[in-house]
Structures are given as C-alpha cells and as structure tokens.
Amino acid sequence: MTGRSNRTMKRLPLIHPLVVKPWGVFRKLKILCAFLAASLFFQPSAQAGCFHADVRPGPGCTRQGLVSDYFPPLKGTAMDTAVFFLEGDAPGPTALVLGGTHANEPAGIMAAKILVEHGAVIQGRLIVVVHANPSAASVPDTRCPVPYRHELPGTIGPRYLTYGDRWSDPLDHGLDLQGTGQDKQLRNLNRVWPGDPSGTPTQQLAHALFVLIRAEQPVFLVDYHESRTEGRGDDRDKYRLANSLITPPTGIETGACALLDMEEDTGISLKLEESGPAFKGMSHWEVGSRTGCIPFLTESPNPGQDDWRHNPDVIQDPDFPLKHRVGIHLRMLVHLAAGVQGPQGKHLILQNIPEYRQLMDRGVGGFLN
Amino acid sequence: MATPAGNVSWFPPARGITGLIIGLGLLLLAAGSSGAADVTLTPFGQSPDAMMVKVVLKKNGVTARLEKMLTAGDLKNEDVLVVVVGGSSKGMGAAGINKEDEIKRARELIAEARNRGIKVLVMHVGGNGRRGKLSDQFISEAVPMADRVIVVESGDQDGLISGLAKDNNIPMDTAPNVRQCDEPLRKVFDDWQIK
C-alpha cells in the first residue's frame, strides 16, 4: 500500500527561506489557488503526497525510528522517513545502508527492504533507511516513461514496487509547481550532502541523515544506486557508472578486496572507482571527508534509465532483471561487512542475507514478508 | 636495557634457547624478504584498477608498491613494472593531469624500465566497462611497449588488445575475471623466473 491519495495527511512543506519571501494574505490566497489548480491539472504532481512505504519488518529488525529523530524540523513533513535498526546480540561495528536516495533506482530500495524484512545481525548493528528520499518516491519518474507501480509476487501475496523520481517532488519544496524555476540539483539528495539545516527540504533531509551518521557512528555506509546499463556510440565514455563501486581513498583497498570476493561469490565483476573532491555534494565524498565513516556507493545497471529503450521492463528485463540487480547490492554489503574492521578489529556479521543464486531462483518477492 | 656499548636494546634479555629461536626467526625473516619479487604497480589512465591487481598479488603472497604517479626517475631496482591500463577522467582530474600528461609519463616510464632491464607487464582488468575512447588510447600506447600482456576477457571482446599484442609479437594471457588473474600472473612470473 502506498497511500498516495491521502493528501490531507501532508503537512505544509518546509520552505526555503532564501527563495520564498514573507507573504501577504492576498498573495497566500493566490498561491493556494495556483496550488489547487496545479493539483487538478498536472497529473504527476497531483499524485504527490506523503509517501507511505510498505515495509514489513522481520524478526531481525529490533527497533524503528524516524530520520526526524535526528532533526526534528522534518517531523511530519514529506521528507521524513523511517529508520530501521537490526541489532546483534554481540557488540560490534555499525553500518548504515541507504536505499532510494534516487527513487527511480528501485534495486537499492528492494535490497534495503529485504534487509529489513528478512535479514538479521549476529554481531554489530545495521541501520537501514529503505526510502532515503520519500518525497522523490511519491511522484513518478520524470526522465523515462516507466510506470509508477509494479506488482511483485510476495511470500503471502502481492507486493508493490514504486518507481519514483530522481528528484524530490517540487511541491514538497513549496514552490515551483512545474519544477522549472529552481535548480533541480537542490532537489537531488545525492547532490546536497552534507545538507543544510536551513536549506531546501532536500538539503534538510541530507542534513538529518548526516546528523544520524554523526550520532550513530557507522564505520561504513553503503548508498545503493542504479544507472544506465551502458552507453552507446559516442556516449560510451559518458555513461560508465553501471556495475561499479565508488569509494574515497580510505575505502579503496577494502573495496578492491570486496570486489574480488564478490567475483568469487557471484561471478559478477564490478568496477572500482575512486571518489575525490570533484564529487562535491555526493555521499561517497562528503561523508568520507567529514566523518570517520567510510562511504561506498554501489551502482547496478537499470534498463529503466536507458533513454534509448522503448518500454523498458525494470523487473523482468532478460539481461538486467531486478533480482540480479538486488543481488549485486545485497552481496556487496555482505563482502564489505566482512572487510571493514570496526573497533577492536571486529566485523559486522550479518545473517539471512540471500545468496545471489537464491535470489535468482526465488526472485525478490521470495524474500519479502 | 643498556647494551655493553651503552645503546638501548629493542629486545628484552634473550638467553639460551629463547635467544637461539629469536635469532633463527630473524634470519629466516631476512632471508624471506630478500628473496621476494620486487614489483611496482602504476595505473595508466589513473583508474583504481591497479589497486585490484595489487590485492590479487597480495592474496598470492606478493607485496607490491603502488604509485599512481610513478615517473621514470622513481624507478629503483624492480624486477617487474606492472602497468595497469584503464582511463578514468575523474582519476586524472584528481591527479591534476590531462590525457597528454598521462601518455607522456607512461611513455617515459616504460622506456626507462626497459632500458634498465625491468620487465614490463601491461594489464587491462576493467573488462568491457573500462573500454571507450579514453581507455583505448592508453591501451594503444601501452600494449606495444610491453614484454607481456594480461587481459580480463570481457575487455577484449573486439580484439583490440589481442590484435595489438599479435602485431607487436607480445605474448598475451587472458583471465575470465580479475580474481582469476592470479593464474596468468603466476605463469608470467614463472616464465621470468621471478619468485
């Protein structure tokens, strides 16, 4: 259930103080009328609203909170999102997983969901944010015509995958009803790290996640992403992100070891890419350069992002099925956990994370409650 | 503790059998280190693929030095120089160099290595994902200057690398993936009688 029709639950969005000036009563009415008109006539925006994620935590999930616990101004807004904790009996290092930083990259969202619904921790602690940008998940993709809702067979009935947008809903930024008057990058969660407590709602969301990292002190972060499957012709050099692991110099050797283990485990080869100061605003640079947490960003190949495809099948594509892409993210986490040492040389030890072959046999839904 | 010469010893008192064991251990350690292959790695194109090769070597007991911006003047008495080819525009940007700078560095480095009798192994391990205009230029520069070439198969689907190796009479080995580069590496080192 996504609950996208329940607009009444949505509080007034946070307004960027630099963009919106204090209003008079008349101006407020005008804006309200424009807002209502846009809600009626612009279909994608009309679907916007508080995003109610369908996550059904399994026994490995020991508690749940909200990102607004770390930055209260987000409470009750469309930017607030659930934070799930999987805590082991034995003490050990903490890791953080972010799914849905870009809501049109569903393999990361489904991988994070499987962690919460099926996974467990023996030693240490895993913190999972399934929908890192719930506002972006509340609206359809504006880049490629991929349907918003996809049914997956679950273990006790159908489950639904929502295919959202790369950017936060403009309505949640409180202005710019057609999404043209504001720099899109300020609505892109992976361009605004480490966030800004007085910035746009998306910047505030990044700030909240950054406060979470400072408070919970994960030793490593995995930010799940997807990208075009491949570049074509002259674009070949341009789109080279698919099947890669990106990390700053502090994570390069650990990342290389994890990639070799990944090859042995799954037969899948990913490229290693090094982050650096040129990646300003992105998690894999900003988190690593400002905290003790080593960030990793995984990129799986999503046919839904290939602009040369007609009617891409983001679930059953014969070359890049969802289950394969989810397997990349889940297995990378396992191998990174085995490689990153926490205090006292301990590792995060995970349990019940599907093997790649199991995912290929049973599908993503086979590991959802 | 003070030694007879008045210096400070690093070791606690070692007498009798304990001293003998420690002494033998140190001798064995020294013997082992002096016999190890001296291998230096450098990327050509500034991709992190050189780190992948370093880890493969490490898993096989070979400790290699990795220098991203190794120049001809930095060469010592290596047995082997491993040049790992793969273009990364972001990597070159981070290093503050452009394509021409990188080609110049590699040309001078490999020429000096060959002058000194250092074996030059060129590797491409990034597969199809590390091919494209930028990488292909580096490949075309590096392969003809190599003594041996090792390639991960998916990086040579169009035969560019094997064609260059064949045209220049350079032996080439392949591996299905990076991890399995250990076998051709072992073969090349054996052929060069480097332990």
Coordinates of C-alpha atoms in Angstrom, one line a residue:
Chain A
M1 CA 0.0 0.0 0.0
T2 CA 1.5 3.3 -0.9
G3 CA -1.3 5.6 0.4
R4 CA -0.5 8.2 -2.3
S5 CA -4.1 9.5 -2.4
N6 CA -4.1 10.7 1.2
R7 CA -3.0 14.3 0.6
T8 CA -4.7 15.6 3.7
M9 CA -2.0 13.9 5.8
K10 CA 0.7 16.0 4.2
R11 CA 1.8 18.9 6.3
L12 CA 2.9 22.2 4.8
P13 CA 6.3 21.6 3.3
L14 CA 9.4 23.4 4.6
I15 CA 10.1 26.5 2.7
H16 CA 13.5 27.6 1.6
P17 CA 13.9 30.9 3.3
L18 CA 16.1 32.4 0.6
V19 CA 13.6 31.6 -2.1
V20 CA 10.2 32.5 -0.6
K21 CA 9.7 35.9 0.9
P22 CA 7.2 36.6 3.6
W23 CA 3.7 36.7 2.1
G24 CA 0.8 38.9 2.5
V25 CA -2.7 37.4 2.9
F26 CA -3.7 38.1 -0.7
R27 CA -0.6 36.5 -2.1
K28 CA -1.1 33.5 0.1
L29 CA -4.6 33.1 -1.4
K30 CA -3.2 33.4 -4.9
I31 CA -0.6 30.8 -4.2
L32 CA -3.2 28.5 -2.7
C33 CA -5.4 28.8 -5.8
A34 CA -2.4 28.1 -8.0
F35 CA -1.6 25.1 -5.9
L36 CA -5.1 23.7 -6.1
A37 CA -5.2 24.2 -9.8
A38 CA -1.9 22.5 -10.3
S39 CA -3.1 19.6 -8.2
L40 CA -6.0 19.2 -10.5
F41 CA -4.3 19.6 -13.9
F42 CA -0.7 18.4 -13.5
Q43 CA -1.2 14.6 -13.1
P44 CA 2.3 13.7 -11.8
S45 CA 2.2 16.4 -9.2
A46 CA -1.4 15.6 -8.5
Q47 CA -0.2 12.2 -7.3
A48 CA 2.2 13.8 -4.9
G49 CA 1.7 13.4 -1.2
C50 CA 3.0 11.8 1.9
F51 CA 4.7 8.6 0.8
H52 CA 3.6 5.7 2.9
A53 CA 6.3 3.0 2.4
D54 CA 5.2 -0.6 2.6
V55 CA 8.0 -2.1 4.7
R56 CA 7.1 -5.1 6.9
P57 CA 10.0 -5.6 9.3
G58 CA 11.0 -9.1 10.1
P59 CA 12.3 -10.6 13.4
G60 CA 15.8 -9.3 12.7
C61 CA 14.6 -5.7 13.0
T62 CA 14.9 -4.8 16.6
R63 CA 13.6 -1.2 16.6
Q64 CA 12.4 1.6 14.3
G65 CA 12.7 5.3 14.4
L66 CA 12.5 8.3 12.0
V67 CA 15.1 10.5 10.4
S68 CA 13.3 13.4 12.1
D69 CA 14.5 11.9 15.4
Y70 CA 17.9 13.4 14.4
F71 CA 16.5 16.6 13.0
P72 CA 13.0 17.4 14.5
P73 CA 12.0 20.1 11.9
L74 CA 11.4 17.3 9.4
K75 CA 8.8 15.6 11.7
G76 CA 5.5 15.2 9.9
T77 CA 6.8 16.6 6.6
A78 CA 7.0 14.7 3.3
M79 CA 10.8 14.4 3.8
D80 CA 10.6 12.3 7.0
T81 CA 11.4 8.7 6.6
A82 CA 11.7 5.5 8.6
V83 CA 15.0 4.3 10.1
F84 CA 15.2 0.6 10.8
F85 CA 17.7 -1.0 13.3
L86 CA 18.9 -4.5 13.1
E87 CA 21.0 -5.1 16.3
G88 CA 23.0 -8.2 17.1
D89 CA 23.4 -9.8 20.5
A90 CA 27.2 -9.4 20.3
P91 CA 28.7 -5.9 20.2
G92 CA 30.4 -4.8 17.1
P93 CA 30.6 -2.1 14.5
T94 CA 27.6 -0.3 13.0
A95 CA 26.9 0.1 9.3
L96 CA 24.4 2.2 7.5
V97 CA 22.5 1.3 4.3
L98 CA 20.6 3.9 2.2
G99 CA 18.1 2.8 -0.3
G100 CA 16.1 5.1 -2.5
T101 CA 18.4 8.1 -2.5
H102 CA 17.1 8.3 -6.1
A103 CA 13.6 6.8 -6.1
N104 CA 13.9 5.8 -9.8
E105 CA 16.6 3.3 -8.8
P106 CA 14.5 0.6 -7.3
A107 CA 17.0 -2.2 -6.9
G108 CA 18.5 -0.4 -4.0
I109 CA 15.1 0.1 -2.4
M110 CA 14.2 -3.5 -2.7
A111 CA 17.6 -4.6 -1.4
A112 CA 17.2 -2.4 1.6
K113 CA 13.7 -3.7 2.1
I114 CA 14.9 -7.3 2.0
L115 CA 17.5 -6.4 4.7
V116 CA 14.7 -5.1 7.0
E117 CA 12.2 -7.9 6.3
H118 CA 14.5 -10.9 6.0
G119 CA 17.9 -10.0 7.4
A120 CA 19.4 -10.1 10.8
V121 CA 22.6 -9.2 12.6
I122 CA 24.7 -11.5 14.8
Q123 CA 27.4 -9.1 15.7
G124 CA 27.2 -5.3 15.5
R125 CA 24.4 -3.2 14.2
L126 CA 22.9 -2.4 10.8
I127 CA 20.9 0.7 10.3
V128 CA 18.7 0.7 7.2
V129 CA 16.8 3.6 5.5
V130 CA 14.7 2.0 2.8
H131 CA 13.4 5.2 1.2
A132 CA 16.1 7.8 1.8
N133 CA 14.1 10.3 -0.2
P134 CA 10.4 9.6 0.4
S135 CA 9.4 12.8 -1.5
A136 CA 11.0 11.5 -4.6
A137 CA 9.3 8.2 -4.1
S138 CA 5.9 9.9 -4.1
V139 CA 6.0 11.0 -7.7
P140 CA 6.6 9.1 -11.0
D141 CA 9.8 9.2 -12.9
T142 CA 10.1 12.4 -14.9
R143 CA 13.0 11.3 -17.1
C144 CA 11.8 8.0 -18.6
P145 CA 8.2 6.8 -19.0
V146 CA 8.4 3.9 -16.6
P147 CA 5.1 3.1 -14.8
Y148 CA 4.9 4.1 -11.2
R149 CA 3.6 0.9 -9.7
H150 CA 4.8 -2.7 -10.3
E151 CA 3.5 -5.8 -8.8
L152 CA 5.8 -8.5 -7.4
P153 CA 4.7 -11.9 -6.1
G154 CA 5.5 -11.9 -2.4
T155 CA 5.5 -14.9 0.0
I156 CA 2.0 -14.3 1.3
G157 CA 0.5 -12.1 -1.5
P158 CA 1.5 -9.4 -4.0
R159 CA 3.9 -6.7 -3.1
Y160 CA 4.3 -3.4 -4.9
L161 CA 7.4 -1.7 -6.2
T162 CA 7.1 2.1 -6.6
Y163 CA 9.2 3.6 -9.3
G164 CA 9.6 7.2 -8.3
D165 CA 11.7 10.1 -9.5
R166 CA 15.3 11.2 -9.2
W167 CA 14.4 14.5 -7.6
S168 CA 12.2 15.4 -4.6
D169 CA 8.7 16.4 -5.6
P170 CA 8.7 20.2 -6.4
L171 CA 5.5 20.6 -4.3
D172 CA 7.4 19.4 -1.3
H173 CA 9.7 22.4 -1.8
G174 CA 6.7 24.6 -1.5
L175 CA 7.2 26.4 -4.8
D176 CA 7.8 25.9 -8.4
L177 CA 4.7 23.9 -9.2
Q178 CA 6.0 22.8 -12.6
G179 CA 9.5 22.2 -11.4
T180 CA 11.2 24.7 -13.7
G181 CA 12.1 27.6 -11.5
Q182 CA 14.5 26.0 -9.1
D183 CA 17.8 24.3 -9.6
K184 CA 16.9 20.6 -9.8
Q185 CA 20.2 19.8 -8.1
L186 CA 18.7 21.3 -4.9
R187 CA 16.1 18.5 -5.0
N188 CA 18.6 15.8 -5.7
L189 CA 19.6 14.1 -2.4
N190 CA 22.9 13.0 -3.7
R191 CA 24.0 16.4 -4.7
V192 CA 23.3 18.2 -1.4
W193 CA 25.4 16.3 1.1
P194 CA 26.2 17.1 3.9
G195 CA 23.0 19.1 3.8
D196 CA 21.9 22.4 5.3
P197 CA 19.6 22.7 8.3
S198 CA 18.2 26.0 7.0
G199 CA 18.3 25.0 3.3
T200 CA 15.7 23.4 1.0
P201 CA 13.7 20.5 2.3
T202 CA 16.1 18.1 0.4
Q203 CA 19.1 19.8 1.9
Q204 CA 17.4 19.5 5.3
L205 CA 16.9 15.8 4.6
A206 CA 20.6 15.4 3.8
H207 CA 21.4 17.2 7.0
A208 CA 19.2 14.9 9.0
L209 CA 20.9 11.9 7.5
F210 CA 24.3 13.5 8.3
V211 CA 23.3 14.1 11.9
L212 CA 22.2 10.4 12.0
I213 CA 25.7 9.4 10.8
R214 CA 27.4 11.6 13.4
A215 CA 25.1 10.3 16.2
E216 CA 25.2 6.6 15.3
Q217 CA 28.8 6.5 14.1
P218 CA 28.6 3.8 11.5
V219 CA 32.1 2.6 10.4
F220 CA 30.8 2.3 6.8
L221 CA 27.9 3.5 4.7
V222 CA 26.5 1.8 1.6
D223 CA 24.4 4.1 -0.6
Y224 CA 22.5 2.0 -3.1
H225 CA 22.2 3.4 -6.6
E226 CA 21.4 2.4 -10.2
S227 CA 22.4 3.9 -13.5
R228 CA 22.1 3.4 -17.3
T229 CA 23.1 -0.1 -18.3
E230 CA 25.6 1.1 -20.8
G231 CA 26.5 4.0 -23.0
R232 CA 26.1 3.7 -26.8
G233 CA 28.2 5.0 -29.6
D234 CA 29.7 8.4 -28.6
D235 CA 28.0 8.1 -25.3
R236 CA 30.0 5.1 -24.3
D237 CA 32.5 7.0 -22.2
K238 CA 29.8 9.2 -20.8
Y239 CA 27.7 6.6 -19.0
R240 CA 30.1 4.3 -17.4
L241 CA 28.7 4.0 -13.9
A242 CA 26.8 0.8 -14.1
N243 CA 28.4 -2.1 -12.2
S244 CA 30.7 -0.1 -10.1
L245 CA 31.7 0.5 -6.5
I246 CA 32.7 4.1 -5.7
T247 CA 34.6 5.0 -2.6
P248 CA 37.2 7.5 -1.5
P249 CA 40.9 6.6 -1.0
T250 CA 40.1 5.4 2.6
G251 CA 37.9 2.6 1.2
I252 CA 39.8 1.7 -2.0
E253 CA 41.7 -1.3 -0.7
T254 CA 38.8 -2.6 1.2
G255 CA 36.6 -2.1 -1.8
A256 CA 39.1 -4.0 -4.0
C257 CA 39.1 -6.9 -1.7
A258 CA 35.3 -6.9 -1.5
L259 CA 35.0 -6.9 -5.3
L260 CA 37.3 -9.9 -5.6
D261 CA 35.2 -11.7 -3.0
M262 CA 32.1 -10.7 -5.0
E263 CA 33.6 -12.3 -8.1
E264 CA 34.3 -15.5 -6.3
D265 CA 30.8 -15.5 -4.6
T266 CA 28.6 -14.5 -7.6
G267 CA 30.7 -14.4 -10.7
I268 CA 29.8 -10.7 -11.1
S269 CA 32.6 -8.3 -11.8
L270 CA 32.2 -4.7 -10.8
K271 CA 34.5 -1.8 -11.4
L272 CA 36.2 0.1 -8.7
E273 CA 36.0 3.9 -8.9
E274 CA 37.8 6.4 -6.6
S275 CA 35.9 9.3 -5.2
G276 CA 37.5 12.7 -4.7
P277 CA 36.8 16.4 -4.1
A278 CA 35.3 16.7 -7.6
F279 CA 32.3 14.8 -6.2
K280 CA 31.1 17.7 -4.1
G281 CA 27.7 17.1 -2.6
M282 CA 27.8 13.3 -3.1
S283 CA 27.6 10.9 -0.2
H284 CA 30.7 9.0 -1.3
W285 CA 32.9 12.1 -0.9
E286 CA 31.2 14.3 1.7
V287 CA 30.6 11.5 4.3
G288 CA 34.1 10.2 4.0
S289 CA 35.8 13.6 4.1
R290 CA 33.8 14.9 7.1
T291 CA 33.3 11.8 9.3
G292 CA 35.1 8.6 10.3
C293 CA 32.6 6.6 8.3
I294 CA 33.9 5.0 5.0
P295 CA 31.3 5.6 2.3
F296 CA 30.7 3.1 -0.5
L297 CA 28.2 3.7 -3.4
T298 CA 27.1 0.7 -5.4
E299 CA 25.7 1.1 -8.9
S300 CA 23.6 -1.6 -10.6
P301 CA 22.5 -1.4 -14.3
N302 CA 18.9 -0.3 -14.6
P303 CA 17.2 -0.7 -18.0
G304 CA 14.7 1.9 -16.9
Q305 CA 17.3 4.6 -17.2
D306 CA 18.3 3.8 -20.7
D307 CA 16.8 6.6 -22.8
W308 CA 17.2 4.5 -26.0
R309 CA 14.9 1.8 -24.8
H310 CA 11.2 1.7 -25.6
N311 CA 9.0 0.4 -22.7
P312 CA 11.9 -0.9 -20.6
D313 CA 11.0 -3.8 -18.3
V314 CA 12.5 -2.8 -15.0
I315 CA 11.5 -6.1 -13.3
Q316 CA 12.0 -8.9 -15.8
D317 CA 14.5 -7.5 -18.3
P318 CA 16.3 -10.6 -19.7
D319 CA 19.8 -9.1 -19.2
F320 CA 19.2 -6.9 -16.2
P321 CA 16.4 -8.4 -14.1
L322 CA 15.5 -6.8 -10.8
K323 CA 16.6 -9.9 -8.8
H324 CA 20.1 -9.7 -10.4
R325 CA 20.4 -6.0 -9.5
V326 CA 19.2 -6.6 -6.0
G327 CA 21.7 -9.4 -5.7
I328 CA 24.5 -7.0 -6.6
H329 CA 23.6 -4.7 -3.7
L330 CA 23.0 -7.3 -1.1
R331 CA 26.1 -9.3 -1.8
M332 CA 28.3 -6.2 -1.9
L333 CA 27.1 -5.3 1.5
V334 CA 28.0 -8.8 2.8
H335 CA 31.5 -8.6 1.4
L336 CA 32.1 -5.0 2.6
A337 CA 30.9 -6.0 6.0
A338 CA 33.5 -8.8 6.0
G339 CA 36.2 -6.4 5.0
V340 CA 35.6 -3.3 7.1
Q341 CA 37.0 -3.6 10.6
G342 CA 35.4 -1.8 13.5
P343 CA 36.7 -1.0 16.9
Q344 CA 38.7 -3.9 18.4
G345 CA 39.1 -5.4 14.9
K346 CA 35.5 -6.7 15.0
H347 CA 33.4 -7.0 11.9
L348 CA 29.7 -6.6 11.3
I349 CA 28.3 -10.2 11.0
L350 CA 25.0 -10.5 9.0
Q351 CA 22.6 -13.3 8.9
N352 CA 19.9 -14.4 6.5
I353 CA 21.0 -12.3 3.6
P354 CA 20.0 -14.2 0.5
E355 CA 22.8 -15.7 -1.6
Y356 CA 22.9 -14.5 -5.2
R357 CA 21.8 -17.8 -6.5
Q358 CA 18.8 -17.9 -4.1
L359 CA 17.7 -14.6 -5.4
M360 CA 17.9 -15.7 -9.0
D361 CA 15.9 -18.8 -8.1
R362 CA 13.2 -17.3 -5.9
G363 CA 13.1 -13.7 -7.0
V364 CA 12.9 -10.6 -4.9
G365 CA 9.4 -11.3 -3.7
G366 CA 10.5 -14.6 -2.2
F367 CA 12.4 -12.7 0.5
L368 CA 9.6 -10.2 1.3
N369 CA 7.1 -10.8 4.0
Chain B
M1 CA 68.0 -2.3 28.7
A2 CA 71.5 -0.9 28.2
T3 CA 73.8 -2.9 26.0
P4 CA 77.6 -3.2 26.7
A5 CA 78.1 -0.4 24.1
G6 CA 75.7 1.8 26.1
N7 CA 73.0 1.8 23.5
V8 CA 69.4 0.9 24.2
S9 CA 68.4 -2.6 23.0
W10 CA 65.0 -3.1 21.3
F11 CA 64.8 -6.6 22.8
P12 CA 64.3 -8.0 26.3
P13 CA 67.0 -10.2 27.6
A14 CA 67.2 -13.2 25.4
R15 CA 69.3 -16.0 26.7
G16 CA 69.9 -19.7 25.8
I17 CA 67.2 -21.4 23.8
T18 CA 65.0 -18.4 23.6
G19 CA 67.7 -16.3 22.1
L20 CA 68.5 -19.0 19.6
I21 CA 64.9 -19.2 18.4
I22 CA 64.6 -15.5 18.1
G23 CA 67.9 -15.3 16.2
L24 CA 66.8 -18.1 13.8
G25 CA 63.5 -16.4 13.3
L26 CA 65.1 -13.1 12.4
L27 CA 67.5 -14.9 10.0
L28 CA 64.6 -16.7 8.2
L29 CA 62.6 -13.4 8.0
A30 CA 65.6 -11.6 6.5
A31 CA 66.2 -14.5 4.0
G32 CA 62.5 -14.5 3.0
S33 CA 62.3 -10.7 2.4
S34 CA 65.5 -10.6 0.4
G35 CA 64.2 -13.3 -1.9
A36 CA 60.7 -11.7 -2.6
A37 CA 59.9 -10.4 -6.0
D38 CA 60.2 -6.6 -6.2
V39 CA 57.1 -5.4 -8.0
T40 CA 55.9 -1.9 -8.6
L41 CA 52.4 -1.1 -9.9
T42 CA 51.2 2.1 -11.6
P43 CA 48.0 2.9 -13.3
F44 CA 48.0 4.2 -16.9
G45 CA 44.9 6.3 -17.0
Q46 CA 44.5 6.8 -13.3
S47 CA 41.7 4.2 -12.7
P48 CA 41.7 2.3 -9.4
D49 CA 42.2 -1.0 -11.3
A50 CA 45.8 -1.0 -10.2
M51 CA 44.6 -1.5 -6.7
M52 CA 42.6 -4.5 -7.8
V53 CA 45.8 -6.0 -9.2
K54 CA 47.7 -5.1 -6.0
V55 CA 45.1 -7.0 -4.0
V56 CA 45.3 -10.0 -6.3
L57 CA 49.1 -10.0 -5.9
K58 CA 48.8 -9.6 -2.1
K59 CA 46.4 -12.6 -1.9
N60 CA 49.1 -14.6 -3.7
G61 CA 51.9 -13.6 -1.4
V62 CA 53.4 -10.8 -3.5
T63 CA 53.7 -7.4 -1.8
A64 CA 53.8 -4.7 -4.5
R65 CA 54.4 -1.0 -4.3
L66 CA 51.6 1.1 -5.9
E67 CA 52.5 4.5 -7.1
K68 CA 49.7 6.4 -9.0
M69 CA 52.1 8.9 -10.5
L70 CA 55.3 6.8 -10.8
T71 CA 57.8 8.5 -13.1
A72 CA 60.9 7.3 -14.8
G73 CA 63.0 8.8 -12.0
D74 CA 61.1 6.9 -9.3
L75 CA 62.2 3.5 -10.6
K76 CA 64.5 1.6 -8.3
N77 CA 65.7 -2.0 -8.9
E78 CA 62.4 -3.6 -9.5
D79 CA 62.1 -7.0 -11.1
V80 CA 58.7 -6.1 -12.6
L81 CA 56.9 -3.0 -13.5
V82 CA 53.1 -3.7 -13.8
V83 CA 51.3 -1.0 -15.8
V84 CA 47.5 -1.3 -15.3
V85 CA 45.7 0.4 -18.2
G86 CA 42.3 2.0 -17.8
G87 CA 41.1 5.5 -18.3
S88 CA 39.4 7.5 -15.6
S89 CA 38.8 11.1 -16.4
K90 CA 37.9 11.7 -12.8
G91 CA 41.1 10.0 -11.7
M92 CA 43.2 12.1 -14.0
G93 CA 41.3 15.2 -12.8
A94 CA 42.0 14.3 -9.2
A95 CA 45.7 13.9 -10.1
G96 CA 45.7 17.3 -11.8
I97 CA 46.8 15.9 -15.2
N98 CA 45.3 15.5 -18.6
K99 CA 45.5 12.7 -21.2
E100 CA 48.6 14.0 -22.8
D101 CA 50.4 14.3 -19.5
E102 CA 49.5 10.7 -18.6
I103 CA 50.7 9.4 -22.0
K104 CA 54.0 11.3 -21.6
R105 CA 54.5 9.9 -18.1
A106 CA 53.8 6.3 -19.3
R107 CA 56.0 6.5 -22.3
E108 CA 59.0 7.8 -20.4
L109 CA 58.4 5.4 -17.5
I110 CA 58.2 2.3 -19.7
A111 CA 61.1 3.3 -21.8
E112 CA 63.3 3.8 -18.7
A113 CA 62.1 0.5 -17.3
R114 CA 63.1 -1.3 -20.5
N115 CA 66.5 0.5 -20.5
R116 CA 67.1 -0.8 -17.0
G117 CA 66.1 -4.4 -17.9
I118 CA 63.0 -4.2 -15.8
K119 CA 60.3 -6.5 -17.1
V120 CA 57.1 -4.6 -18.2
L121 CA 53.8 -6.3 -17.7
V122 CA 50.8 -4.4 -19.1
M123 CA 47.4 -5.4 -17.7
H124 CA 43.8 -4.5 -18.5
V125 CA 41.5 -5.8 -15.8
G126 CA 38.5 -3.5 -16.0
G127 CA 36.6 -5.5 -18.6
N128 CA 34.2 -4.0 -21.1
G129 CA 33.3 -1.3 -18.6
R130 CA 36.8 0.1 -18.8
R131 CA 36.9 0.4 -22.6
G132 CA 36.0 3.5 -24.6
K133 CA 37.8 6.3 -26.4
L134 CA 39.9 7.3 -23.4
S135 CA 41.0 3.8 -22.3
D136 CA 41.5 2.7 -25.9
Q137 CA 44.1 5.4 -26.4
F138 CA 46.0 4.3 -23.4
I139 CA 45.7 0.7 -24.5
S140 CA 47.1 1.5 -27.9
E141 CA 50.1 3.3 -26.3
A142 CA 50.9 0.7 -23.6
V143 CA 50.5 -2.7 -25.3
P144 CA 53.2 -2.2 -28.0
M145 CA 55.7 -1.3 -25.2
A146 CA 55.0 -4.3 -23.0
D147 CA 57.0 -7.5 -22.5
R148 CA 53.8 -9.4 -21.6
V149 CA 50.1 -8.6 -21.5
I150 CA 47.4 -9.9 -19.3
V151 CA 43.7 -9.1 -20.1
V152 CA 40.4 -9.9 -18.5
E153 CA 38.5 -11.4 -21.4
S154 CA 35.5 -9.1 -21.4
G155 CA 37.9 -6.2 -22.0
D156 CA 39.0 -7.6 -25.4
Q157 CA 35.7 -8.6 -27.0
D158 CA 36.5 -6.5 -30.1
G159 CA 40.1 -7.9 -30.3
L160 CA 41.8 -4.5 -29.9
I161 CA 44.2 -5.7 -27.2
S162 CA 44.9 -9.1 -28.7
G163 CA 45.4 -7.5 -32.1
L164 CA 47.9 -5.1 -30.8
A165 CA 49.8 -7.8 -28.9
K166 CA 49.8 -10.0 -32.0
D167 CA 51.0 -7.2 -34.3
N168 CA 53.9 -6.5 -31.9
N169 CA 54.7 -10.1 -31.1
I170 CA 53.9 -9.7 -27.4
P171 CA 52.7 -12.8 -25.6
M172 CA 49.3 -12.3 -24.1
D173 CA 47.4 -14.2 -21.4
T174 CA 43.7 -13.9 -20.5
A175 CA 41.6 -14.4 -17.4
P176 CA 37.9 -14.7 -17.0
N177 CA 37.9 -12.0 -14.3
V178 CA 40.2 -10.0 -12.0
R179 CA 40.4 -12.6 -9.3
Q180 CA 41.5 -15.3 -11.8
C181 CA 44.3 -13.1 -13.0
D182 CA 46.3 -14.9 -10.3
E183 CA 47.0 -17.8 -12.7
P184 CA 48.4 -15.8 -15.6
L185 CA 50.3 -13.7 -13.2
R186 CA 51.9 -16.8 -11.7
K187 CA 52.7 -18.1 -15.2
V188 CA 54.3 -14.8 -16.3
F189 CA 56.4 -14.6 -13.1
D190 CA 57.5 -18.2 -13.5
D191 CA 58.4 -17.5 -17.1
W192 CA 60.5 -14.6 -15.9
Q193 CA 61.9 -16.7 -13.1
I194 CA 60.7 -14.3 -10.6
K195 CA 59.7 -15.7 -7.2

